[in-house]
Amino acid sequence: MTEIKSMKLYTHVQRIYRELGELGKTIEDPLDVDELSAFDQLHYHGTDALDVAMALLGADAGQRWLEIGSGLGGPARYIAARSGTHVTALELQRDQHEVACSLTARCGLNNRVEHVCGDFMQYNREPGSFDAIVSWLALYHIPERARLLEKCHRLLKPGGRFYTEDLTARGDIDEAQRALLERDLYAITLPHITEYRKDLENAGFEVEMCQSMSSDWAEFVRVRLAAFRRDRARHLRVHGEAAVTALTDFYSAVNRHFQSGKLGGLRLCASKLGTAR
Ligand SMILES: C[S@@+](CC[C@H](N)C(=O)[O-])C[C@H]1O[C@@H](n2cnc3c(N)ncnc32)[C@H](O)[C@@H]1O
């Protein structure tokens, strides 16, 4: 069974401290959310993608959101800082969770961002606890899609909103590429866009928007790899050989999968209907 750390984006999580060191920050200096956003967004198009979600969902200070798979806490901090929304940031991997907690404290956002370490599939809160559940590039890691969406439905208030950017399959993927997708991206659940939408409807959601991001992201990951390779000498100086090799491997693998035409992605927004069908 593949483990999540087979995805090389998730090794060397301390590298963000090296980037902050480059900005002249010590490990204890206070931070501003905007200083971090070049390094703490583990999805495509950084905070621009978050602006899309906040506008669609009408983020404001009276709301409580849950982010599933919050990584280093970048999205949660940005949303909380910009809109005043209270965000519960749920992250599976303890090392990422710990870095996230320390960065949030340094940003003075402990009152608006609650970090929780754990698996969403084991996470319990009162039904109707959240106005919105959001997730960037995390749900494809999680098995048992029907139970996952049922849990989201239960945790949302009536009329609550669900927003995700997630990976999807395109065309037929053979066993060999599936195995590589699992190793390189820890891709456990990779439906086609039409199935993704149907899964939401079956769980009792009304899909408001479902947009393919496949071509856009294929270009994004191509440019990201080229930029990383171009600046290799700088990255070696800052992060060392092991971290640079891991990230080069990761960016190359993601690029290969997107350029193969078999990997795609979506941006989807839905709202909770009364009960699951
Ligand atoms: C690609 S990262 C994205 C992090 C963050 N959403 C962002 O955009 O910066 C996906 C994260 O989902 C987390 N994750 C995967 N499965 C999870 C689960 N079952 N429960 C909570 N978090 C999970 C991973 O550990 C990883 O940190």
mmCIF file of N, CA and C in Angstrom, residues 81-162:
data_model
loop_
_atom_site.group_PDB
_atom_site.id
_atom_site.type_symbol
_atom_site.label_atom_id
_atom_site.label_comp_id
_atom_site.label_asym_id
_atom_site.label_seq_id
_atom_site.Cartn_x
_atom_site.Cartn_y
_atom_site.Cartn_z
ATOM 1 N N ALA A 81 -7.609 36.064 7.271
ATOM 2 C CA ALA A 81 -7.063 37.423 7.331
ATOM 3 C C ALA A 81 -7.835 38.373 6.430
ATOM 4 N N ARG A 82 -8.217 37.918 5.254
ATOM 5 C CA ARG A 82 -8.888 38.797 4.290
ATOM 6 C C ARG A 82 -10.357 39.060 4.633
ATOM 7 N N SER A 83 -11.045 37.996 5.153
ATOM 8 C CA SER A 83 -12.504 38.124 5.286
ATOM 9 C C SER A 83 -12.992 38.093 6.726
ATOM 10 N N GLY A 84 -12.123 37.684 7.655
ATOM 11 C CA GLY A 84 -12.565 37.540 9.044
ATOM 12 C C GLY A 84 -13.286 36.236 9.314
ATOM 13 N N THR A 85 -13.508 35.418 8.276
ATOM 14 C CA THR A 85 -14.146 34.106 8.443
ATOM 15 C C THR A 85 -13.334 33.247 9.414
ATOM 16 N N HIS A 86 -14.027 32.504 10.285
ATOM 17 C CA HIS A 86 -13.328 31.557 11.163
ATOM 18 C C HIS A 86 -13.113 30.262 10.392
ATOM 19 N N VAL A 87 -11.870 29.802 10.306
ATOM 20 C CA VAL A 87 -11.565 28.601 9.519
ATOM 21 C C VAL A 87 -10.982 27.512 10.418
ATOM 22 N N THR A 88 -11.598 26.332 10.366
ATOM 23 C CA THR A 88 -11.009 25.154 10.995
ATOM 24 C C THR A 88 -10.181 24.461 9.920
ATOM 25 N N ALA A 89 -8.882 24.343 10.185
ATOM 26 C CA ALA A 89 -7.947 23.822 9.183
ATOM 27 C C ALA A 89 -7.554 22.406 9.593
ATOM 28 N N LEU A 90 -8.098 21.425 8.886
ATOM 29 C CA LEU A 90 -7.898 20.023 9.251
ATOM 30 C C LEU A 90 -6.832 19.405 8.359
ATOM 31 N N GLU A 91 -5.764 18.902 8.977
ATOM 32 C CA GLU A 91 -4.644 18.360 8.202
ATOM 33 C C GLU A 91 -4.216 17.005 8.755
ATOM 34 N N LEU A 92 -4.050 16.058 7.845
ATOM 35 C CA LEU A 92 -3.702 14.680 8.205
ATOM 36 C C LEU A 92 -2.262 14.536 8.714
ATOM 37 N N GLN A 93 -1.318 15.186 8.040
ATOM 38 C CA GLN A 93 0.099 14.933 8.325
ATOM 39 C C GLN A 93 0.593 15.832 9.461
ATOM 40 N N ARG A 94 1.114 15.157 10.520
ATOM 41 C CA ARG A 94 1.488 15.907 11.711
ATOM 42 C C ARG A 94 2.584 16.937 11.431
ATOM 43 N N ASP A 95 3.557 16.603 10.589
ATOM 44 C CA ASP A 95 4.647 17.567 10.370
ATOM 45 C C ASP A 95 4.114 18.846 9.704
ATOM 46 N N GLN A 96 3.201 18.687 8.752
ATOM 47 C CA GLN A 96 2.627 19.881 8.105
ATOM 48 C C GLN A 96 1.761 20.664 9.105
ATOM 49 N N HIS A 97 0.988 19.924 9.896
ATOM 50 C CA HIS A 97 0.124 20.551 10.900
ATOM 51 C C HIS A 97 0.965 21.400 11.867
ATOM 52 N N GLU A 98 2.095 20.858 12.294
ATOM 53 C CA GLU A 98 2.904 21.593 13.270
ATOM 54 C C GLU A 98 3.495 22.867 12.669
ATOM 55 N N VAL A 99 3.960 22.772 11.427
ATOM 56 C CA VAL A 99 4.464 23.988 10.765
ATOM 57 C C VAL A 99 3.315 24.994 10.628
ATOM 58 N N ALA A 100 2.139 24.496 10.245
ATOM 59 C CA ALA A 100 0.971 25.376 10.063
ATOM 60 C C ALA A 100 0.634 26.112 11.364
ATOM 61 N N CYS A 101 0.644 25.374 12.485
ATOM 62 C CA CYS A 101 0.315 25.998 13.782
ATOM 63 C C CYS A 101 1.306 27.113 14.094
ATOM 64 N N SER A 102 2.589 26.837 13.859
ATOM 65 C CA SER A 102 3.588 27.850 14.225
ATOM 66 C C SER A 102 3.463 29.090 13.319
ATOM 67 N N LEU A 103 3.184 28.892 12.033
ATOM 68 C CA LEU A 103 3.048 30.045 11.123
ATOM 69 C C LEU A 103 1.811 30.877 11.470
ATOM 70 N N THR A 104 0.719 30.191 11.814
ATOM 71 C CA THR A 104 -0.522 30.905 12.161
ATOM 72 C C THR A 104 -0.322 31.745 13.422
ATOM 73 N N ALA A 105 0.372 31.167 14.410
ATOM 74 C CA ALA A 105 0.643 31.927 15.646
ATOM 75 C C ALA A 105 1.487 33.156 15.318
ATOM 76 N N ARG A 106 2.483 32.986 14.463
ATOM 77 C CA ARG A 106 3.361 34.118 14.118
ATOM 78 C C ARG A 106 2.615 35.193 13.334
ATOM 79 N N CYS A 107 1.525 34.814 12.675
ATOM 80 C CA CYS A 107 0.691 35.797 11.954
ATOM 81 C C CYS A 107 -0.363 36.415 12.886
ATOM 82 N N GLY A 108 -0.410 35.972 14.137
ATOM 83 C CA GLY A 108 -1.400 36.516 15.082
ATOM 84 C C GLY A 108 -2.821 36.144 14.709
ATOM 85 N N LEU A 109 -3.007 34.943 14.125
ATOM 86 C CA LEU A 109 -4.341 34.556 13.647
ATOM 87 C C LEU A 109 -4.960 33.406 14.446
ATOM 88 N N ASN A 110 -4.431 33.136 15.632
ATOM 89 C CA ASN A 110 -4.963 31.997 16.409
ATOM 90 C C ASN A 110 -6.446 32.140 16.744
ATOM 91 N N ASN A 111 -6.924 33.379 16.809
ATOM 92 C CA ASN A 111 -8.346 33.564 17.145
ATOM 93 C C ASN A 111 -9.266 33.271 15.957
ATOM 94 N N ARG A 112 -8.721 33.231 14.737
ATOM 95 C CA ARG A 112 -9.578 33.001 13.554
ATOM 96 C C ARG A 112 -9.284 31.692 12.842
ATOM 97 N N VAL A 113 -8.149 31.075 13.134
ATOM 98 C CA VAL A 113 -7.825 29.794 12.494
ATOM 99 C C VAL A 113 -7.605 28.749 13.583
ATOM 100 N N GLU A 114 -8.391 27.699 13.540
ATOM 101 C CA GLU A 114 -8.236 26.581 14.481
ATOM 102 C C GLU A 114 -7.595 25.435 13.708
ATOM 103 N N HIS A 115 -6.402 25.018 14.127
ATOM 104 C CA HIS A 115 -5.748 23.884 13.447
ATOM 105 C C HIS A 115 -6.092 22.585 14.161
ATOM 106 N N VAL A 116 -6.470 21.593 13.369
ATOM 107 C CA VAL A 116 -6.766 20.269 13.911
ATOM 108 C C VAL A 116 -5.962 19.266 13.093
ATOM 109 N N CYS A 117 -5.262 18.342 13.792
ATOM 110 C CA CYS A 117 -4.499 17.314 13.077
ATOM 111 C C CYS A 117 -5.307 16.023 13.070
ATOM 112 N N GLY A 118 -5.600 15.495 11.898
ATOM 113 C CA GLY A 118 -6.332 14.230 11.851
ATOM 114 C C GLY A 118 -6.852 13.946 10.462
ATOM 115 N N ASP A 119 -7.481 12.768 10.369
ATOM 116 C CA ASP A 119 -8.055 12.282 9.114
ATOM 117 C C ASP A 119 -9.515 12.751 9.051
ATOM 118 N N PHE A 120 -9.889 13.384 7.979
ATOM 119 C CA PHE A 120 -11.276 13.858 7.868
ATOM 120 C C PHE A 120 -12.276 12.713 8.073
ATOM 121 N N MET A 121 -11.905 11.507 7.644
ATOM 122 C CA MET A 121 -12.845 10.390 7.750
ATOM 123 C C MET A 121 -13.101 9.984 9.198
ATOM 124 N N GLN A 122 -12.265 10.467 10.125
ATOM 125 C CA GLN A 122 -12.460 10.191 11.567
ATOM 126 C C GLN A 122 -12.918 11.447 12.293
ATOM 127 N N TYR A 123 -13.143 12.520 11.579
ATOM 128 C CA TYR A 123 -13.398 13.820 12.215
ATOM 129 C C TYR A 123 -14.864 13.930 12.625
ATOM 130 N N ASN A 124 -15.094 14.360 13.853
ATOM 131 C CA ASN A 124 -16.471 14.475 14.343
ATOM 132 C C ASN A 124 -16.762 15.864 14.872
ATOM 133 N N ARG A 125 -17.851 16.408 14.447
ATOM 134 C CA ARG A 125 -18.388 17.662 14.990
ATOM 135 C C ARG A 125 -19.895 17.549 14.922
ATOM 136 N N GLU A 126 -20.574 18.410 15.638
ATOM 137 C CA GLU A 126 -22.037 18.459 15.587
ATOM 138 C C GLU A 126 -22.508 18.627 14.138
ATOM 139 N N PRO A 127 -23.593 17.949 13.755
ATOM 140 C CA PRO A 127 -24.154 18.226 12.420
ATOM 141 C C PRO A 127 -24.462 19.715 12.291
ATOM 142 N N GLY A 128 -24.282 20.249 11.095
ATOM 143 C CA GLY A 128 -24.602 21.661 10.853
ATOM 144 C C GLY A 128 -23.616 22.633 11.474
ATOM 145 N N SER A 129 -22.365 22.189 11.700
ATOM 146 C CA SER A 129 -21.380 23.067 12.367
ATOM 147 C C SER A 129 -20.818 24.150 11.447
ATOM 148 N N PHE A 130 -20.889 23.944 10.126
ATOM 149 C CA PHE A 130 -20.156 24.855 9.225
ATOM 150 C C PHE A 130 -21.053 25.498 8.166
ATOM 151 N N ASP A 131 -20.708 26.744 7.845
ATOM 152 C CA ASP A 131 -21.380 27.448 6.736
ATOM 153 C C ASP A 131 -20.828 26.984 5.401
ATOM 154 N N ALA A 132 -19.557 26.597 5.395
ATOM 155 C CA ALA A 132 -18.937 26.139 4.138
ATOM 156 C C ALA A 132 -17.855 25.114 4.442
ATOM 157 N N ILE A 133 -17.704 24.152 3.523
ATOM 158 C CA ILE A 133 -16.570 23.216 3.558
ATOM 159 C C ILE A 133 -15.806 23.424 2.258
ATOM 160 N N VAL A 134 -14.503 23.657 2.396
ATOM 161 C CA VAL A 134 -13.682 23.982 1.229
ATOM 162 C C VAL A 134 -12.467 23.067 1.202
ATOM 163 N N SER A 135 -11.898 22.878 0.019
ATOM 164 C CA SER A 135 -10.739 22.004 -0.074
ATOM 165 C C SER A 135 -10.003 22.225 -1.390
ATOM 166 N N TRP A 136 -8.689 22.385 -1.294
ATOM 167 C CA TRP A 136 -7.853 22.553 -2.492
ATOM 168 C C TRP A 136 -6.901 21.370 -2.604
ATOM 169 N N LEU A 137 -7.062 20.610 -3.688
ATOM 170 C CA LEU A 137 -6.168 19.495 -4.043
ATOM 171 C C LEU A 137 -5.940 18.504 -2.901
ATOM 172 N N ALA A 138 -6.984 18.179 -2.189
ATOM 173 C CA ALA A 138 -6.850 17.222 -1.080
ATOM 174 C C ALA A 138 -7.818 16.047 -1.183
ATOM 175 N N LEU A 139 -9.015 16.257 -1.718
ATOM 176 C CA LEU A 139 -10.036 15.198 -1.658
ATOM 177 C C LEU A 139 -9.643 13.982 -2.493
ATOM 178 N N TYR A 140 -8.835 14.185 -3.535
ATOM 179 C CA TYR A 140 -8.439 13.046 -4.375
ATOM 180 C C TYR A 140 -7.530 12.074 -3.613
ATOM 181 N N HIS A 141 -7.015 12.508 -2.455
ATOM 182 C CA HIS A 141 -6.200 11.620 -1.611
ATOM 183 C C HIS A 141 -7.070 10.659 -0.796
ATOM 184 N N ILE A 142 -8.372 10.929 -0.707
ATOM 185 C CA ILE A 142 -9.199 10.259 0.306
ATOM 186 C C ILE A 142 -10.074 9.180 -0.335
ATOM 187 N N PRO A 143 -10.035 7.939 0.230
ATOM 188 C CA PRO A 143 -10.886 6.867 -0.311
ATOM 189 C C PRO A 143 -12.332 7.039 0.157
ATOM 190 N N GLU A 144 -13.214 6.153 -0.255
ATOM 191 C CA GLU A 144 -14.619 6.137 0.188
ATOM 192 C C GLU A 144 -15.319 7.456 -0.107
ATOM 193 N N ARG A 145 -15.422 7.765 -1.392
ATOM 194 C CA ARG A 145 -15.994 9.046 -1.825
ATOM 195 C C ARG A 145 -17.412 9.283 -1.272
ATOM 196 N N ALA A 146 -18.250 8.217 -1.280
ATOM 197 C CA ALA A 146 -19.640 8.411 -0.851
ATOM 198 C C ALA A 146 -19.690 8.799 0.625
ATOM 199 N N ARG A 147 -18.883 8.108 1.458
ATOM 200 C CA ARG A 147 -18.892 8.431 2.890
ATOM 201 C C ARG A 147 -18.287 9.821 3.134
ATOM 202 N N LEU A 148 -17.288 10.161 2.354
ATOM 203 C CA LEU A 148 -16.662 11.494 2.467
ATOM 204 C C LEU A 148 -17.703 12.597 2.214
ATOM 205 N N LEU A 149 -18.475 12.433 1.152
ATOM 206 C CA LEU A 149 -19.446 13.481 0.797
ATOM 207 C C LEU A 149 -20.635 13.492 1.759
ATOM 208 N N GLU A 150 -21.014 12.303 2.243
ATOM 209 C CA GLU A 150 -22.068 12.234 3.275
ATOM 210 C C GLU A 150 -21.657 13.022 4.509
ATOM 211 N N LYS A 151 -20.398 12.845 4.920
ATOM 212 C CA LYS A 151 -19.895 13.570 6.100
ATOM 213 C C LYS A 151 -19.931 15.072 5.853
ATOM 214 N N CYS A 152 -19.529 15.484 4.643
ATOM 215 C CA CYS A 152 -19.545 16.922 4.326
ATOM 216 C C CYS A 152 -20.976 17.436 4.434
ATOM 217 N N HIS A 153 -21.907 16.666 3.879
ATOM 218 C CA HIS A 153 -23.312 17.072 3.884
ATOM 219 C C HIS A 153 -23.797 17.255 5.319
ATOM 220 N N ARG A 154 -23.463 16.294 6.172
ATOM 221 C CA ARG A 154 -23.932 16.325 7.569
ATOM 222 C C ARG A 154 -23.327 17.505 8.337
ATOM 223 N N LEU A 155 -22.067 17.824 8.064
ATOM 224 C CA LEU A 155 -21.391 18.883 8.827
ATOM 225 C C LEU A 155 -21.818 20.285 8.414
ATOM 226 N N LEU A 156 -22.482 20.371 7.248
ATOM 227 C CA LEU A 156 -22.909 21.693 6.770
ATOM 228 C C LEU A 156 -24.276 22.072 7.319
ATOM 229 N N LYS A 157 -24.476 23.375 7.514
ATOM 230 C CA LYS A 157 -25.805 23.886 7.838
ATOM 231 C C LYS A 157 -26.713 23.715 6.616
ATOM 232 N N PRO A 158 -28.040 23.720 6.799
ATOM 233 C CA PRO A 158 -28.921 23.718 5.627
ATOM 234 C C PRO A 158 -28.556 24.899 4.722
ATOM 235 N N GLY A 159 -28.436 24.628 3.436
ATOM 236 C CA GLY A 159 -28.048 25.690 2.504
ATOM 237 C C GLY A 159 -26.550 25.969 2.500
ATOM 238 N N GLY A 160 -25.791 25.217 3.350
ATOM 239 C CA GLY A 160 -24.335 25.429 3.426
ATOM 240 C C GLY A 160 -23.666 25.106 2.097
ATOM 241 N N ARG A 161 -22.461 25.625 1.896
ATOM 242 C CA ARG A 161 -21.802 25.516 0.585
ATOM 243 C C ARG A 161 -20.576 24.609 0.657
ATOM 244 N N PHE A 162 -20.335 23.977 -0.467
ATOM 245 C CA PHE A 162 -19.186 23.079 -0.627
ATOM 246 C C PHE A 162 -18.390 23.598 -1.820
#
